[in-house]
Backbone as JSON, one array per atom type, in Angstrom:
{
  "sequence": "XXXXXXXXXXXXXXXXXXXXXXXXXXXXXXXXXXXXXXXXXXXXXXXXXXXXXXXXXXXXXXXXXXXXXXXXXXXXXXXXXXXXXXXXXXXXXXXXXXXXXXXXXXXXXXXXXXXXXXXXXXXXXXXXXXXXXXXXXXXXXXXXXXXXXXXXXXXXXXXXXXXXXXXXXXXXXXXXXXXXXXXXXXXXXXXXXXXXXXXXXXXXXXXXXXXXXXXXXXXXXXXXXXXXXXXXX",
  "N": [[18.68, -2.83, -12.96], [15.81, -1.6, -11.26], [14.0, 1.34, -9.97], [12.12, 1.33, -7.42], [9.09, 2.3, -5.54], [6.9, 1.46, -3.42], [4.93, 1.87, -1.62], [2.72, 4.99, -0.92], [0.59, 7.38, -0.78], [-2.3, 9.09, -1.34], [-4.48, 11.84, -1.73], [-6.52, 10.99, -1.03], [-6.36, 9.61, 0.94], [-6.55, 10.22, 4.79], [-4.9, 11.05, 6.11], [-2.99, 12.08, 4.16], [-0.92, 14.44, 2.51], [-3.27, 17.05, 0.45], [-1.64, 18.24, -1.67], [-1.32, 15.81, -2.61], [-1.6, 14.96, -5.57], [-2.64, 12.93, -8.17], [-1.68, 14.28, -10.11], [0.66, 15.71, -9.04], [1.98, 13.74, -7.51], [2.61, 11.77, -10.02], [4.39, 13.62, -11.16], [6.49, 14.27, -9.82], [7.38, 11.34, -9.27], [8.38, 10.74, -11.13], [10.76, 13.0, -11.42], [12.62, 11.96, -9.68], [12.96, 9.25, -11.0], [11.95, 6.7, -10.32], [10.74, 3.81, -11.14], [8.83, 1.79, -10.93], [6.15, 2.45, -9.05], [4.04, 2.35, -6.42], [0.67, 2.46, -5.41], [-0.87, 3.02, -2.31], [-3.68, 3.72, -0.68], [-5.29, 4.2, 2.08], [-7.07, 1.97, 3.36], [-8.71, 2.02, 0.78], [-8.73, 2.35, -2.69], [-9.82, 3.82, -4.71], [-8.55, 5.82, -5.57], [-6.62, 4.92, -7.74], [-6.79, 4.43, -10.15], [-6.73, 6.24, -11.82], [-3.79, 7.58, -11.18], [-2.24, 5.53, -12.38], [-3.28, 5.76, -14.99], [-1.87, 8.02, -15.52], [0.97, 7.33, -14.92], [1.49, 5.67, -16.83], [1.17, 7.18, -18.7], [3.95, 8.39, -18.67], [5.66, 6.68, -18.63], [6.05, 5.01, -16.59], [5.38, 2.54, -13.84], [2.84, 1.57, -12.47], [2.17, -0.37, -9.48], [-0.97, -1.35, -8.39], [-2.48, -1.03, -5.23], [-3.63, -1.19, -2.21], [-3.79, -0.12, 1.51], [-4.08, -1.6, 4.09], [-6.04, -1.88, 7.36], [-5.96, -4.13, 9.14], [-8.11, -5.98, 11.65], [-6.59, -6.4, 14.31], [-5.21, -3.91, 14.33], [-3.1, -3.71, 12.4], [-1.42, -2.48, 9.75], [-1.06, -3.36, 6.61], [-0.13, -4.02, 3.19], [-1.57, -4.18, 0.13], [-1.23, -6.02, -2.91], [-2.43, -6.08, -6.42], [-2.94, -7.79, -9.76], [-4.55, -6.38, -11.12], [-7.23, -3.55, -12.67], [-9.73, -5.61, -12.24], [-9.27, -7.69, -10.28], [-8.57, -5.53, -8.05], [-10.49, -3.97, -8.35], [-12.49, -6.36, -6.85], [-10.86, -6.61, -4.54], [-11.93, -4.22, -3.04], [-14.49, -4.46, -2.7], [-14.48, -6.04, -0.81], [-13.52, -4.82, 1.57], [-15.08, -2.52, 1.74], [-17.53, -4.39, 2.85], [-16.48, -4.95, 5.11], [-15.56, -2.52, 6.5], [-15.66, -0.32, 8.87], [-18.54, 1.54, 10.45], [-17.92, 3.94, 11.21], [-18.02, 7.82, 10.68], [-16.33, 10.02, 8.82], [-14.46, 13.1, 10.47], [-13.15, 15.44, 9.37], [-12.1, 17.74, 10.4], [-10.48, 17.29, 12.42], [-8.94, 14.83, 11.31], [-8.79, 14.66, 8.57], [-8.82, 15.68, 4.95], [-10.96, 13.59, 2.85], [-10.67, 13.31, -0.42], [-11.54, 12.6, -4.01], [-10.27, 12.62, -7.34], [-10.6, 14.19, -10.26], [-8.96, 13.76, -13.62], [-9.23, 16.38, -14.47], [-8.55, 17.99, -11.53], [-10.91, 18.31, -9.75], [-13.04, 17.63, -7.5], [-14.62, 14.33, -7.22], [-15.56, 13.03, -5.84], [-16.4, 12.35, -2.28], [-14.96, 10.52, 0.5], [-17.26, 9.45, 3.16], [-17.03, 7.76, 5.07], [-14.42, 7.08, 8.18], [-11.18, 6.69, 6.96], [-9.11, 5.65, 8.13], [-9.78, 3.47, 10.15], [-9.84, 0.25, 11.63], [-10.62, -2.43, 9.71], [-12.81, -4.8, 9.88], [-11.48, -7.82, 9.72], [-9.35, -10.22, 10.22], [-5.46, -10.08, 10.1], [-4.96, -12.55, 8.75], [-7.2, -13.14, 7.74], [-7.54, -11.36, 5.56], [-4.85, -11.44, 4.21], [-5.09, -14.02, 3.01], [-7.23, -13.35, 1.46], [-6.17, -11.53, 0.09], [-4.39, -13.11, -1.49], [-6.08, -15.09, -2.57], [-7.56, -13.64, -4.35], [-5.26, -13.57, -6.14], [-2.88, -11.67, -5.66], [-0.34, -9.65, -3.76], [1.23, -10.12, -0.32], [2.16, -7.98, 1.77], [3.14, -7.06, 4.82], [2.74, -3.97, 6.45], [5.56, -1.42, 7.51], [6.85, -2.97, 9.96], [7.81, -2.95, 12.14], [7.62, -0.43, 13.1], [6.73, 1.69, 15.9], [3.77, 2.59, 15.79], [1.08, 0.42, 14.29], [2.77, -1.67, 13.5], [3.49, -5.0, 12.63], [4.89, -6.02, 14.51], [4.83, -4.54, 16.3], [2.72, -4.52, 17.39], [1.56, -7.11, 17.67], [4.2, -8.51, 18.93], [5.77, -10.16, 17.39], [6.57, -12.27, 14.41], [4.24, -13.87, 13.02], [4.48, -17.46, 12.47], [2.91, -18.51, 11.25], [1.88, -17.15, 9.0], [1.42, -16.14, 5.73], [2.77, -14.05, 4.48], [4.46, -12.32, 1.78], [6.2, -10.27, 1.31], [8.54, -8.48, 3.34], [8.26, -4.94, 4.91], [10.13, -2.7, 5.56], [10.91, -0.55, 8.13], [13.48, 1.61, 8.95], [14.18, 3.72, 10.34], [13.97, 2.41, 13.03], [14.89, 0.25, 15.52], [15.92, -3.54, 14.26], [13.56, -5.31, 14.01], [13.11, -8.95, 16.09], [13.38, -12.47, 15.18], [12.85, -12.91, 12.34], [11.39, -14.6, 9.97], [13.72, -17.29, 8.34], [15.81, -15.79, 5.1], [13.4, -14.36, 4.49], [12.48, -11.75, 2.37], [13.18, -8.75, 2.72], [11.55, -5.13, 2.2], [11.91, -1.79, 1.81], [10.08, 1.33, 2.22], [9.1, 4.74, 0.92], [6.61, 5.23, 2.09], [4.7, 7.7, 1.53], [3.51, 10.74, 2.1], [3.33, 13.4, 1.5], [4.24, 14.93, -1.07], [7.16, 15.6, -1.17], [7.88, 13.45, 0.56], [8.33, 11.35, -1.1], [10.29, 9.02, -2.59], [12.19, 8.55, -0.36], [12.9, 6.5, 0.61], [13.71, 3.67, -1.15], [13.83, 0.71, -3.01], [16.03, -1.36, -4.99], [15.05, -3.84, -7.99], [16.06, -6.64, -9.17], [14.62, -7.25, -11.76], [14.46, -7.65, -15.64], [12.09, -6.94, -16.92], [9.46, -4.54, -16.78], [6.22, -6.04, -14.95], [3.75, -7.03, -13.18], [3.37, -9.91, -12.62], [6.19, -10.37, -13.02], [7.31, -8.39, -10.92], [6.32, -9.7, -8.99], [7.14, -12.22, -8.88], [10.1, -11.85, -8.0], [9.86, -10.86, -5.8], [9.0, -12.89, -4.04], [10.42, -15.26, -4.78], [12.17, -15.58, -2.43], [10.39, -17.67, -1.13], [10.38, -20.26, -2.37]],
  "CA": [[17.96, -2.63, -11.71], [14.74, -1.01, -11.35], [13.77, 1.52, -8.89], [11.0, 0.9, -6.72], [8.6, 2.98, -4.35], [5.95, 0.71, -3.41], [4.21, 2.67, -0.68], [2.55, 6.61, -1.56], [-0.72, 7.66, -0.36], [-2.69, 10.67, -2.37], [-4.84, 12.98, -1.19], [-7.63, 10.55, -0.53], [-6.17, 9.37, 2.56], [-7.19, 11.48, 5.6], [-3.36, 11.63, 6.43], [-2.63, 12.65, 2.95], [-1.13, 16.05, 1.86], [-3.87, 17.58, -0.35], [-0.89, 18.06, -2.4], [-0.55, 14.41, -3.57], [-2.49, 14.65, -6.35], [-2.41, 12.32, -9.13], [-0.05, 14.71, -11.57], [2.45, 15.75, -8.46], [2.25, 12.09, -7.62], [3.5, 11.11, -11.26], [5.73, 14.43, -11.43], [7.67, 13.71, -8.52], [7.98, 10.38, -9.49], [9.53, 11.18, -12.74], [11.77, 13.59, -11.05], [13.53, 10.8, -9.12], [13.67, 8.62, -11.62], [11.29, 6.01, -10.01], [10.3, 3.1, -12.24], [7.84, 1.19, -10.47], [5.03, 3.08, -8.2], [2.95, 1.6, -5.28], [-0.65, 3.28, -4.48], [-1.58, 2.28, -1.38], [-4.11, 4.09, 0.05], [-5.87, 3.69, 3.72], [-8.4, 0.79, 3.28], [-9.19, 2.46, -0.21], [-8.34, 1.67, -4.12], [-10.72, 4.29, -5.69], [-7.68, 6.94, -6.34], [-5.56, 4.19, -8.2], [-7.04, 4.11, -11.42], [-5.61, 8.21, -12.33], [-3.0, 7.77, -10.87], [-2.07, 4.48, -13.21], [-3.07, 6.16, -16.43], [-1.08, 9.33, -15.85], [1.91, 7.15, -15.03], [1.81, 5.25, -18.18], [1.95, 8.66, -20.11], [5.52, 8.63, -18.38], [6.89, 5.2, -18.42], [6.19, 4.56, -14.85], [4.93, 1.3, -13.98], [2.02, 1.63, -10.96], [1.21, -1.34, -8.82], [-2.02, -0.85, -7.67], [-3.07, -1.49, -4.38], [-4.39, -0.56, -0.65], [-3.1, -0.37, 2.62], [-5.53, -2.45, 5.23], [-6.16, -1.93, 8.3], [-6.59, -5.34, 10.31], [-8.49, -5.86, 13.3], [-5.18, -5.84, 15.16], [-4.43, -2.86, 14.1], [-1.62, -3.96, 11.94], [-1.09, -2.04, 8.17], [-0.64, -4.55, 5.31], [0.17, -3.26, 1.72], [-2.07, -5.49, -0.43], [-1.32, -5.46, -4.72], [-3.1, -6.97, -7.85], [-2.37, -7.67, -10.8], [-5.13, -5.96, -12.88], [-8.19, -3.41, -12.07], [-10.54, -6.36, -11.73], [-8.62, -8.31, -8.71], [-8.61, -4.99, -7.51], [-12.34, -3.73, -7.38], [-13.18, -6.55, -5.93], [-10.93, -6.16, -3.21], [-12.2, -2.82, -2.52], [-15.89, -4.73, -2.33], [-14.67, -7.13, 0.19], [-13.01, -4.4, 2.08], [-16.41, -2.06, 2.0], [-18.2, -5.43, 3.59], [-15.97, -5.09, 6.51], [-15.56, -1.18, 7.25], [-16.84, 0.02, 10.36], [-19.9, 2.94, 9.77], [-17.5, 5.26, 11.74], [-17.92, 8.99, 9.98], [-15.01, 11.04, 8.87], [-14.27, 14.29, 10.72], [-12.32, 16.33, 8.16], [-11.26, 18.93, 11.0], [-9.77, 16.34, 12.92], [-8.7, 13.46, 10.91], [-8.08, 15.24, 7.37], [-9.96, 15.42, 4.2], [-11.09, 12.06, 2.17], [-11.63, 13.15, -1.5], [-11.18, 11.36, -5.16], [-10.19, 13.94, -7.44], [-10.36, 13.66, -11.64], [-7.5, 14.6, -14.2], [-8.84, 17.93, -13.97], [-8.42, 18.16, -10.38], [-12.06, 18.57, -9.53], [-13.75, 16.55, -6.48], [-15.98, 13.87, -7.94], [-16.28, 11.88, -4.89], [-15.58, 12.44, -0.84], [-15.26, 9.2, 1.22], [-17.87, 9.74, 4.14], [-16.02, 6.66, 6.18], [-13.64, 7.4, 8.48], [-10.61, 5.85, 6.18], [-8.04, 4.99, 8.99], [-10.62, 2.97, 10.91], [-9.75, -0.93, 11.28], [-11.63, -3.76, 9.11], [-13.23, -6.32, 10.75], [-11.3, -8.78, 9.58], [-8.01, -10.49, 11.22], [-4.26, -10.03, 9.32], [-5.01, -14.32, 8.17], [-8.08, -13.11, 6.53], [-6.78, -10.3, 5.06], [-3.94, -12.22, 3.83], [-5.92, -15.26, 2.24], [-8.51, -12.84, 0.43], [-5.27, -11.52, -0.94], [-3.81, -14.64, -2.5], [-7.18, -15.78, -3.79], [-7.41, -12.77, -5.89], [-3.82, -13.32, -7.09], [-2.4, -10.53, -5.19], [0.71, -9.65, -3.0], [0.34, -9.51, 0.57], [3.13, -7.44, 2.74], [3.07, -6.47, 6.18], [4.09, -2.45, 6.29], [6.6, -1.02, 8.48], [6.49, -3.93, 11.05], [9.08, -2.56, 13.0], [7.55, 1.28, 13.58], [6.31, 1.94, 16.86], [2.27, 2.59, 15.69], [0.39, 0.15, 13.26], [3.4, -2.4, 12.8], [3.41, -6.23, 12.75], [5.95, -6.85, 15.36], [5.12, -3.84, 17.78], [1.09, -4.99, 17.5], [1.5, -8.47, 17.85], [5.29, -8.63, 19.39], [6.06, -11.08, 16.48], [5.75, -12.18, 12.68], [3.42, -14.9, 13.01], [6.04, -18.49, 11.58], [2.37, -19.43, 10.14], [1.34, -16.14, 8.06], [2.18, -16.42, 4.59], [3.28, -12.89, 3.75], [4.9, -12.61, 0.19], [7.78, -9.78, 1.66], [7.9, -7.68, 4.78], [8.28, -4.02, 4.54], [10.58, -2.07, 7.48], [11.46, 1.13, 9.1], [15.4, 1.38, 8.98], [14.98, 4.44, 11.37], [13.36, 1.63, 14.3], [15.91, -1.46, 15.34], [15.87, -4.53, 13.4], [12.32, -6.89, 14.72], [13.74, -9.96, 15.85], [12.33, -13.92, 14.83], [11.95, -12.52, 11.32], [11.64, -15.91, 9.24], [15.19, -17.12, 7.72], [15.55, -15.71, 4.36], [12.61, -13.54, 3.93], [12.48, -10.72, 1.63], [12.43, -7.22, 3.43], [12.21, -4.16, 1.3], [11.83, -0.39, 2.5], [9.57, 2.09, 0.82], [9.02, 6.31, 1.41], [4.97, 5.72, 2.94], [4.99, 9.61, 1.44], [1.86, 11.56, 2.82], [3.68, 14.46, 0.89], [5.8, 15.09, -2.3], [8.61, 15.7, -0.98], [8.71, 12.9, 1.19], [8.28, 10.34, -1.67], [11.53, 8.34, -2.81], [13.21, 8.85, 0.53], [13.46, 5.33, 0.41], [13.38, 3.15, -2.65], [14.09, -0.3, -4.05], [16.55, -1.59, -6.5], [14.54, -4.62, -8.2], [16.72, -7.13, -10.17], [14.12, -7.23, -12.98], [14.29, -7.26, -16.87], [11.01, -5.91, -17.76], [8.52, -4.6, -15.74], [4.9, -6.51, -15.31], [3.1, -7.55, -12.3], [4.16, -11.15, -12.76], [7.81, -10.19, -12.91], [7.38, -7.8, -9.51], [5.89, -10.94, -7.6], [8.29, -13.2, -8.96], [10.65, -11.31, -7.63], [9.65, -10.52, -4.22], [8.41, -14.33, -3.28], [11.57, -16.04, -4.72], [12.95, -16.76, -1.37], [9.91, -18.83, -0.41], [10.41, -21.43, -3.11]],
  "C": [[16.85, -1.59, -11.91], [14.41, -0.2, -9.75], [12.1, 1.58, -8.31], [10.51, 1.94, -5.52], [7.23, 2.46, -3.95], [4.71, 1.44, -2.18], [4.14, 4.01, -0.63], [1.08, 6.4, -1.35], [-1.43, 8.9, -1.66], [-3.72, 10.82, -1.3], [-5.83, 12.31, -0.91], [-7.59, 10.19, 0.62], [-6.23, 10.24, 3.65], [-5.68, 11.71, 5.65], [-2.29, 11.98, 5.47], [-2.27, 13.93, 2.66], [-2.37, 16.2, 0.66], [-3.33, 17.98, -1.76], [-0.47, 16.85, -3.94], [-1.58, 14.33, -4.35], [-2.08, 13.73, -7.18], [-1.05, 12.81, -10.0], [0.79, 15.41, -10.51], [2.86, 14.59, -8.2], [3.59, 11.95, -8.98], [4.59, 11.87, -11.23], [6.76, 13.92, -10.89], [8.72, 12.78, -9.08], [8.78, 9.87, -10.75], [10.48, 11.91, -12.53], [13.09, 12.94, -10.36], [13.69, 9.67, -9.19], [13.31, 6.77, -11.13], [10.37, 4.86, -11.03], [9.19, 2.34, -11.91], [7.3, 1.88, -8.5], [4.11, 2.31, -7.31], [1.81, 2.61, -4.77], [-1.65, 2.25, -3.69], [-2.36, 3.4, -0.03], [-4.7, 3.7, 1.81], [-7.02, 3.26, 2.72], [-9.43, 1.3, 1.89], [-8.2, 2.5, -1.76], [-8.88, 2.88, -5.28], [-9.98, 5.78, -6.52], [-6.6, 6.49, -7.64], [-5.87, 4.47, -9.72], [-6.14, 5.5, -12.72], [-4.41, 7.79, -12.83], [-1.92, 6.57, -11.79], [-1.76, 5.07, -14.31], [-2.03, 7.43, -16.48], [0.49, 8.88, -15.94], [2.49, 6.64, -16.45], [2.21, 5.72, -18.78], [3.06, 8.36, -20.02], [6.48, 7.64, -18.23], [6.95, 4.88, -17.07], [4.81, 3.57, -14.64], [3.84, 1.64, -12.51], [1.27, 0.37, -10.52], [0.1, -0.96, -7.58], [-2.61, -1.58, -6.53], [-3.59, -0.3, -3.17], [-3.81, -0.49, 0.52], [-4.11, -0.56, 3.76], [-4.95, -2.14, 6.39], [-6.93, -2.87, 8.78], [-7.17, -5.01, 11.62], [-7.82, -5.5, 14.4], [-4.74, -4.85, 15.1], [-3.02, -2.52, 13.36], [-2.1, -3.31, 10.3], [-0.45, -2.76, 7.42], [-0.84, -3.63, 3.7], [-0.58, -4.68, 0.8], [-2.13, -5.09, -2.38], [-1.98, -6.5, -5.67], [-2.8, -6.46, -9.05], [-3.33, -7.05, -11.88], [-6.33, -4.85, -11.84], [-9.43, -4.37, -11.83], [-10.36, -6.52, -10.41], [-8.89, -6.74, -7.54], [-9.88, -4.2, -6.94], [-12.38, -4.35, -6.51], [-12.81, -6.91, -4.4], [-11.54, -5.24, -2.32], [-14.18, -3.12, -2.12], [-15.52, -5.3, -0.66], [-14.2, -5.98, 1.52], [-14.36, -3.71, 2.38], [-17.14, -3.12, 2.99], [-17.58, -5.27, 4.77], [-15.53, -3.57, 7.22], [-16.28, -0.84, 8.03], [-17.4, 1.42, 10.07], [-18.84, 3.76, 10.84], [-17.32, 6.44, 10.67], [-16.02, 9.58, 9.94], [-14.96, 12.15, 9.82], [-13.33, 14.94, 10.0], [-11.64, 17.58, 9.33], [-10.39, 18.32, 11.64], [-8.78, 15.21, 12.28], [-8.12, 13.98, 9.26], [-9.4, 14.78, 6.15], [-9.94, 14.27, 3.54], [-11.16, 12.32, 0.67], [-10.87, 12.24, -2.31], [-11.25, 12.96, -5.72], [-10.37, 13.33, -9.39], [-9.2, 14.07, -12.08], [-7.65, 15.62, -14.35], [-9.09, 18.42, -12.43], [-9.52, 18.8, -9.6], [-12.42, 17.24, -8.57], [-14.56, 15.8, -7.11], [-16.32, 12.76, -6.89], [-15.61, 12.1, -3.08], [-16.08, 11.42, -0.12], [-15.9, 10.2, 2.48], [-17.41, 8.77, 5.29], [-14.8, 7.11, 7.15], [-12.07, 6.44, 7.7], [-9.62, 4.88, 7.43], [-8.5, 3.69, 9.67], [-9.96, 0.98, 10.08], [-10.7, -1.79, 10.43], [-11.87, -4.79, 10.14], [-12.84, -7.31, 9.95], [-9.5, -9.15, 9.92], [-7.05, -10.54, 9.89], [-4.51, -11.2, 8.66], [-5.68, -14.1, 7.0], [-7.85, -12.39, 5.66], [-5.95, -11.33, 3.65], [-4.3, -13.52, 2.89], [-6.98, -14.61, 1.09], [-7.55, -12.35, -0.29], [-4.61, -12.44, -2.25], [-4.83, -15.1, -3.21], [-7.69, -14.84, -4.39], [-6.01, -12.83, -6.8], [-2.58, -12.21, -6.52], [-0.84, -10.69, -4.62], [0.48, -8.81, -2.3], [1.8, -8.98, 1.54], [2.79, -6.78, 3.61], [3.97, -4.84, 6.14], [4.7, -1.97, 7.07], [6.56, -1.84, 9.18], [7.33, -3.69, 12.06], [8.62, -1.12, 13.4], [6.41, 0.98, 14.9], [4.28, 1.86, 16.86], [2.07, 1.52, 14.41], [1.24, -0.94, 12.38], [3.32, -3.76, 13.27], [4.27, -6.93, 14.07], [5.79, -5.56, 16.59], [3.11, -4.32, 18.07], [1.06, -6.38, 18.16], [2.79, -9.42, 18.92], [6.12, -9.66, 18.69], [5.87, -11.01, 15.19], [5.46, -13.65, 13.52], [4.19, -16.22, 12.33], [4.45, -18.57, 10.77], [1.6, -18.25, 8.76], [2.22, -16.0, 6.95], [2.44, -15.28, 3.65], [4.24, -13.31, 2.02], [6.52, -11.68, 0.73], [7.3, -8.98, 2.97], [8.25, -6.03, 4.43], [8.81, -3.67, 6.18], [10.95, -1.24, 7.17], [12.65, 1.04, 9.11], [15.07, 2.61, 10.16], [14.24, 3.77, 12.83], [14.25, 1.01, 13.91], [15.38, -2.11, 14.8], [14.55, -5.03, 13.94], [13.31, -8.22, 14.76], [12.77, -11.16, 15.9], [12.02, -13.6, 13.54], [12.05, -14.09, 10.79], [13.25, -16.01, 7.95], [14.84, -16.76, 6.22], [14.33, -14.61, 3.22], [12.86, -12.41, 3.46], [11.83, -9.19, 2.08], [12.9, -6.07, 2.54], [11.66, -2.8, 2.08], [11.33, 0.79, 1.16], [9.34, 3.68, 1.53], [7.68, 6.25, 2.48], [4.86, 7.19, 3.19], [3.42, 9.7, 1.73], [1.82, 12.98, 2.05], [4.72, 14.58, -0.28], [6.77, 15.1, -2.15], [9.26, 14.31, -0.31], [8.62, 11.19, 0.03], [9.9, 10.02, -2.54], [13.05, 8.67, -1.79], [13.64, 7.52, 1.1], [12.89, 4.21, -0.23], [14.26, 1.87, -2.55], [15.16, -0.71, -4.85], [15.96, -3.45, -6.79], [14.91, -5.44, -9.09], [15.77, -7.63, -11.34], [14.35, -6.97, -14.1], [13.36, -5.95, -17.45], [9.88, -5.82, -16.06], [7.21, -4.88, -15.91], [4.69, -6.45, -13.73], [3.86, -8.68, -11.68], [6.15, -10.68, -11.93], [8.25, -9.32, -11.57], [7.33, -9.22, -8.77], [7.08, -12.03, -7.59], [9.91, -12.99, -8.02], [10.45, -11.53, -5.98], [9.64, -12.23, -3.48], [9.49, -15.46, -3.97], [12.22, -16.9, -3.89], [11.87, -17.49, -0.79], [9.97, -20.12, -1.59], [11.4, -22.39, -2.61]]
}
């Protein structure tokens, strides 16, 4: 079994501890013994790449992705299998961000940081801010990069699939769902589907407060997805 934390923000996200840098990121996640890593920033990709190579040093596997904000207001965890697939999500995602500014006193800071923990880039976007484009589209620009597309917390009170919408959609072709254990169950989930539960840490401490076990051999990409999207075959 493999443990899993598929959802972890860093410090680029406005609602990010400043903390989560790249090397407490990895520390952490070497401290609790975490085998496969999820970076999913707010509607941004451009911290992933670090945060990848530093895990490698340590034997920790990082699937790299984003965390979208749909039109609806619903948070989707979106992953690829390589940094290509993944730029050019992060193009298609730019094409649809709304010109709202950051406020950094309000809203929190945006930066990108290097491996020597130096600013080399501060998002001027407000990051939280919805995409203009609906959970379907979302969801379809996922798959035709190759990706994996999960709905996040869908069950928490702000920003989830089933308190946004009051449903999972029977025709949205999620890959797994992602829930809140401390919200009741969502009910109508589709029979069979694959729900897993991840930390969505904002802070070090609060990362592997809930984790995964992933009946995998080896760990790839491939062998994550395979995994997860099993029960729709």
């Amino acid at each position: 079994m493999k443990i899993a934390d598929l959802h972890n923000h860093t410090l680029l996200s406005p609602c990010g501890s400043l903390d989560m840098t790249p090397h407490n990121i990895v520390k952490r996640a070497k401290q609790l013994g975490i085998d496969i890593l999820g970076i999913s920033d707010h509607n941004t990709t451009r911290q992933v790449a670090l945060v990848k190579e530093l895990a490698e040093r340590e034997g920790i596997f990082v699937l790299q992705g984003v965390e979208v904000n749909t039109k609806e207001d619903v948070h989707c965890l979106c992953f690829f299998p390589s940094a290509t697939e993944l730029n050019e999500f992060q193009l298609y995602i730019d094409k649809y961000m709304p010109k709202i500014p950051n406020r950094p006193g309000l809203f929190g800071d945006q930066v990108q940081i290097n491996e020597a923990e130096e600013i080399v880039y501060e998002e001027p976007l407000l990051l939280l801010s919805a995409i203009d484009q609906s959970i379907e589209d979302v969801c379809e620009t996922t798959h035709q990069l190759n990706g994996l597309f999960i709905p996040a917390h869908i069950n928490r009170k702000l920003y989830g699939l089933c308190t946004q919408l009051g449903f999972v959609p029977p025709w949205l072709d999620f890959d797994a769902l992602e829930i809140y254990p401390a919200m009741p169950m969502p009910k109508l989930i589709p029979e069979g589907a694959k729900l897993i539960q991840n930390s969505d840490a904002h802070h070090p401490i609060e990362m592997g407060r809930r984790t995964n076990q992933f009946d995998i051999d080896e760990i790839s990409f491939d062998s994550i997805k395979e995994y997860l999207t099993r029960w729709k075959e």
